[in-house]
Amino acid sequence: MSSPLLIFFFFAAVRGGTFNGYPKAHVILANSSCTNNPAGPLNPLPHQITCPPTVDDKTASSKRKQWSFSPICVSSLDPVVTSKLCTFTVSSLRGGPGMSIITTPVVAAQLSSTFQDPDIAWLEKQRQSRLAGDPRLPYEVKEIPGKSLGMVATRAIAAGESVLVELPVMIKIGDPSPWNRDAAVPVMIQAAKRLPAEDQARLLQMARQGGDKFIVDDIFITNGFFVSIAGVDHTGLFPEAARLNHNCKPNCITRFSQRTLALEVVAYRDIAPGEELTHSSPSSAPNA
């Protein structure tokens, strides 16, 4: 699938299946952490509502540590843009795969409760039951004539039925143009390199168009889903959902939950066994 969203065209190159390095640039390391709410999600504490940026835009320092690595940040050359662009990574999101997000500290701060809230875990049970190879999956990924890989129904799927719920392996801000290209390249590379090996492999197995584009940029162009986080446009990579091919008359829709960061694929109409699952692309994923 392709996304018309402005893509960060200077992302990482890959040689021999690994993420290639670039000349060093001036970046900022910062520590971060966040406090759980012992009262539970139904009784939010004031500090959760007004959570400060994960990395302060001026000092690049913080007291929270919900990330698996110290965020790496780069400043904008535009004096009007005061926010930094940072890479935030968790090696395992709520017991699932790892995830890297390339965004501003303000947006990352809004995700603090998402990463820390233990009550979200029960929402992941449905996702956990739909991992690749699960015999209960209502679809299989197979070769589609003229389309390479695609998703095909293995049984009848009713309209409104949830087909797949998946967490992203990477998310990046939609418009990275305010930040310096050369300085930001290492930040982007680290977003991929800091993922666990199995998640890097999933990333590299995603479809690409080829050509002279950097490989991860190519992956985002080919597979990215629009997602909105804290009112800011981003692009997410969901390796399994990316196997959905485009159709002007799709039989599935997608919706994104800002609370759980999961993308859900839902049957738009009744789908017969053996029918290919499709969605309309380009299209944003409506927020759930």
XYZ file of C-alpha atoms in Angstrom:
288
model
C 0.000 0.000 0.000
C 1.172 3.552 -0.551
C 0.740 6.631 1.587
C 0.646 10.183 0.161
C 1.795 11.527 3.489
C 4.991 13.546 3.332
C 7.579 10.899 4.118
C 10.853 11.428 5.848
C 12.871 10.773 2.694
C 16.252 10.770 4.338
C 15.745 7.753 6.555
C 18.105 4.793 6.944
C 19.832 2.803 4.194
C 20.335 -0.921 4.579
C 23.179 -3.033 3.286
C 23.251 -6.780 3.724
C 20.087 -6.749 5.820
C 21.386 -4.344 8.485
C 20.886 -0.641 9.049
C 23.842 1.307 7.678
C 25.512 4.093 9.623
C 26.009 7.740 8.715
C 28.530 10.436 9.746
C 28.072 11.558 13.300
C 25.877 14.559 13.942
C 25.310 16.691 16.999
C 22.522 14.962 18.894
C 21.338 15.090 22.475
C 20.882 12.145 24.830
C 18.295 12.470 27.554
C 16.962 10.327 30.382
C 13.231 9.973 30.878
C 10.701 8.221 33.095
C 7.095 8.495 34.222
C 5.107 7.596 37.330
C 2.224 5.116 37.333
C -1.090 6.198 38.778
C -1.788 3.908 41.763
C -5.406 5.087 41.796
C -6.004 3.485 38.402
C -7.195 4.976 35.112
C -10.648 5.854 36.469
C -9.049 8.200 38.996
C -6.421 10.172 37.054
C -3.969 12.211 39.048
C -3.328 15.858 38.100
C 0.276 15.134 37.101
C -0.965 12.601 34.543
C -3.253 15.146 32.967
C -0.543 17.814 32.762
C 2.375 15.462 32.152
C 5.469 17.503 31.151
C 7.420 16.644 28.005
C 9.390 13.401 28.150
C 12.432 15.360 27.013
C 12.432 19.043 27.829
C 12.710 21.015 24.588
C 15.250 23.389 26.099
C 17.367 21.239 28.394
C 16.762 17.766 26.913
C 16.603 16.340 30.414
C 13.876 14.674 32.430
C 13.264 12.399 35.410
C 11.120 9.746 33.736
C 12.363 6.356 32.499
C 9.602 4.610 30.578
C 11.856 4.228 27.538
C 14.312 1.370 27.003
C 17.023 3.768 25.807
C 17.869 7.395 26.409
C 16.045 9.390 23.713
C 18.244 10.917 21.010
C 17.164 14.371 19.866
C 18.021 16.917 17.204
C 17.129 20.600 17.100
C 15.555 22.467 14.201
C 17.542 25.022 12.206
C 14.385 27.099 11.961
C 14.378 29.538 14.921
C 10.591 29.529 14.854
C 10.539 25.776 15.569
C 11.594 25.389 19.201
C 10.705 21.715 19.583
C 13.253 18.944 19.124
C 12.751 15.791 17.073
C 13.550 12.684 19.115
C 13.656 8.913 18.849
C 11.864 7.071 21.664
C 12.045 3.264 21.868
C 10.511 0.541 24.019
C 11.945 -2.966 23.630
C 8.556 -4.514 24.416
C 5.244 -2.691 24.463
C 2.968 -4.298 27.077
C 4.596 -7.683 26.591
C 4.358 -7.505 22.799
C 6.803 -6.390 20.109
C 9.150 -3.448 20.416
C 8.318 -0.024 19.024
C 10.216 3.116 18.049
C 8.492 6.459 17.678
C 10.091 9.488 16.039
C 8.275 12.554 17.260
C 8.480 15.627 19.480
C 8.818 15.488 23.279
C 5.380 17.062 23.652
C 3.746 14.225 21.713
C 5.846 11.624 23.550
C 4.657 13.046 26.859
C 1.069 12.373 25.814
C 2.015 8.706 25.390
C 3.287 8.366 28.953
C 0.011 7.021 30.312
C -0.278 4.649 27.343
C 3.066 3.043 28.112
C 2.541 2.981 31.864
C -1.171 2.136 32.272
C -1.454 -1.532 33.386
C -5.200 -1.505 32.754
C -4.640 -1.275 29.007
C -3.096 -4.754 29.088
C -6.463 -6.524 29.044
C -7.272 -4.768 25.780
C -4.295 -6.564 24.266
C -5.750 -10.048 24.818
C -7.578 -9.871 21.509
C -4.384 -8.818 19.747
C -2.366 -11.554 21.433
C -4.818 -14.178 20.128
C -4.302 -13.010 16.570
C -0.570 -13.414 16.153
C 0.740 -14.815 12.875
C 0.291 -18.586 12.748
C -2.628 -18.613 15.192
C -5.069 -21.265 13.886
C -7.959 -18.997 14.824
C -6.883 -16.341 12.332
C -9.669 -15.694 9.806
C -7.106 -15.053 7.062
C -3.802 -16.221 5.648
C -1.040 -14.303 3.883
C -0.319 -15.757 0.451
C 0.770 -14.843 -3.055
C -1.858 -12.904 -5.014
C -1.480 -12.938 -8.815
C -0.222 -9.545 -9.939
C 0.004 -8.208 -6.381
C 2.754 -10.179 -4.660
C 1.557 -10.993 -1.105
C -1.942 -10.366 0.178
C -4.457 -11.455 2.820
C -7.088 -14.068 1.930
C -10.058 -15.130 4.085
C -9.794 -18.696 5.395
C -13.446 -18.763 6.477
C -16.575 -16.655 6.242
C -16.109 -13.274 7.921
C -19.193 -11.320 8.988
C -19.576 -7.594 8.416
C -18.303 -5.721 11.468
C -16.071 -8.584 12.600
C -12.593 -7.699 13.826
C -10.057 -9.376 11.547
C -6.788 -8.163 13.059
C -5.566 -5.976 15.919
C -1.898 -5.023 15.696
C 0.625 -2.752 17.404
C 3.059 -0.704 15.282
C 6.739 -1.508 14.975
C 7.520 2.131 14.149
C 5.732 5.481 14.138
C 7.159 8.742 12.820
C 5.947 12.303 12.692
C 4.161 13.188 9.479
C 6.076 16.344 8.572
C 9.780 16.210 9.547
C 10.781 19.102 7.288
C 11.443 21.637 10.106
C 14.469 19.605 11.282
C 17.902 19.555 9.682
C 18.321 16.626 7.300
C 21.957 15.737 7.984
C 21.600 16.024 11.746
C 18.371 14.046 11.871
C 19.536 11.071 9.799
C 21.365 9.422 12.751
C 18.250 9.921 14.876
C 16.180 8.088 12.300
C 18.704 5.268 11.975
C 18.725 4.720 15.727
C 14.938 4.352 15.678
C 15.389 1.212 13.580
C 18.609 -0.087 15.129
C 17.235 0.098 18.670
C 14.388 -2.277 17.884
C 14.836 -5.906 18.987
C 16.360 -8.111 16.277
C 13.075 -9.882 15.551
C 11.309 -6.556 15.036
C 14.084 -5.304 12.763
C 13.561 -8.483 10.730
C 9.807 -7.832 10.510
C 10.564 -4.313 9.338
C 12.932 -5.483 6.608
C 10.446 -8.093 5.377
C 7.859 -5.451 4.506
C 7.166 -4.630 0.860
C 9.264 -2.021 -0.948
C 9.074 -0.264 -4.294
C 12.838 -0.218 -4.857
C 14.871 2.480 -6.556
C 17.298 4.924 -4.987
C 15.278 5.671 -1.861
C 16.634 4.761 1.553
C 15.156 1.405 2.451
C 13.196 2.408 5.565
C 11.870 5.456 3.770
C 10.778 3.109 0.987
C 9.058 0.895 3.558
C 7.158 3.876 4.984
C 6.099 5.044 1.512
C 4.895 1.583 0.542
C 3.265 0.494 3.813
C 2.576 3.485 6.054
C -0.817 4.075 7.672
C -1.949 7.558 8.689
C -2.352 7.806 12.479
C -3.059 10.813 14.669
C -1.399 11.125 18.078
C -2.161 14.073 20.343
C -3.681 15.832 17.345
C -0.471 15.522 15.303
C -0.276 13.557 12.051
C 2.072 10.573 12.081
C 2.707 7.495 9.933
C 2.669 4.015 11.470
C 4.153 0.743 10.272
C 2.006 -2.315 11.040
C 3.738 -5.303 9.361
C 0.737 -7.660 9.302
C -1.902 -5.077 8.356
C 0.413 -3.838 5.604
C -0.369 -7.051 3.712
C -3.789 -5.595 2.910
C -3.864 -4.558 -0.736
C -5.731 -1.572 -2.135
C -9.150 -1.804 -3.727
C -11.420 1.061 -4.745
C -14.305 -1.026 -3.391
C -12.708 -2.524 -0.266
C -14.221 -5.146 2.003
C -12.307 -3.960 5.103
C -11.678 -0.711 6.942
C -9.000 0.224 9.479
C -9.233 2.240 12.674
C -6.505 3.396 15.036
C -6.755 3.712 18.824
C -4.735 6.563 20.299
C -5.186 4.972 23.712
C -3.672 1.579 22.884
C -1.718 2.533 19.720
C -3.268 -0.510 18.024
C -4.591 -0.612 14.475
C -7.720 -2.712 13.976
C -8.835 -4.194 10.659
C -12.615 -4.659 10.500
C -14.756 -6.333 7.829
C -16.793 -3.675 6.021
C -19.159 -6.286 4.568
C -19.603 -10.043 4.620
C -16.519 -11.757 3.176
C -16.560 -15.235 1.656
C -13.853 -17.876 2.214
C -11.060 -17.492 -0.345
C -11.829 -13.818 -0.966
C -8.943 -11.363 -0.739
C -9.130 -8.843 2.111
C -8.652 -5.281 0.847
C -8.919 -1.707 2.015
C -8.986 1.679 0.361
C -5.562 3.279 0.110
C -4.467 5.999 0.470
C -6.618 6.539 3.509
C -6.183 7.551 7.088
C -7.149 5.163 9.825
C -10.095 6.672 11.744
C -9.391 7.030 15.428
C -11.229 4.535 17.594
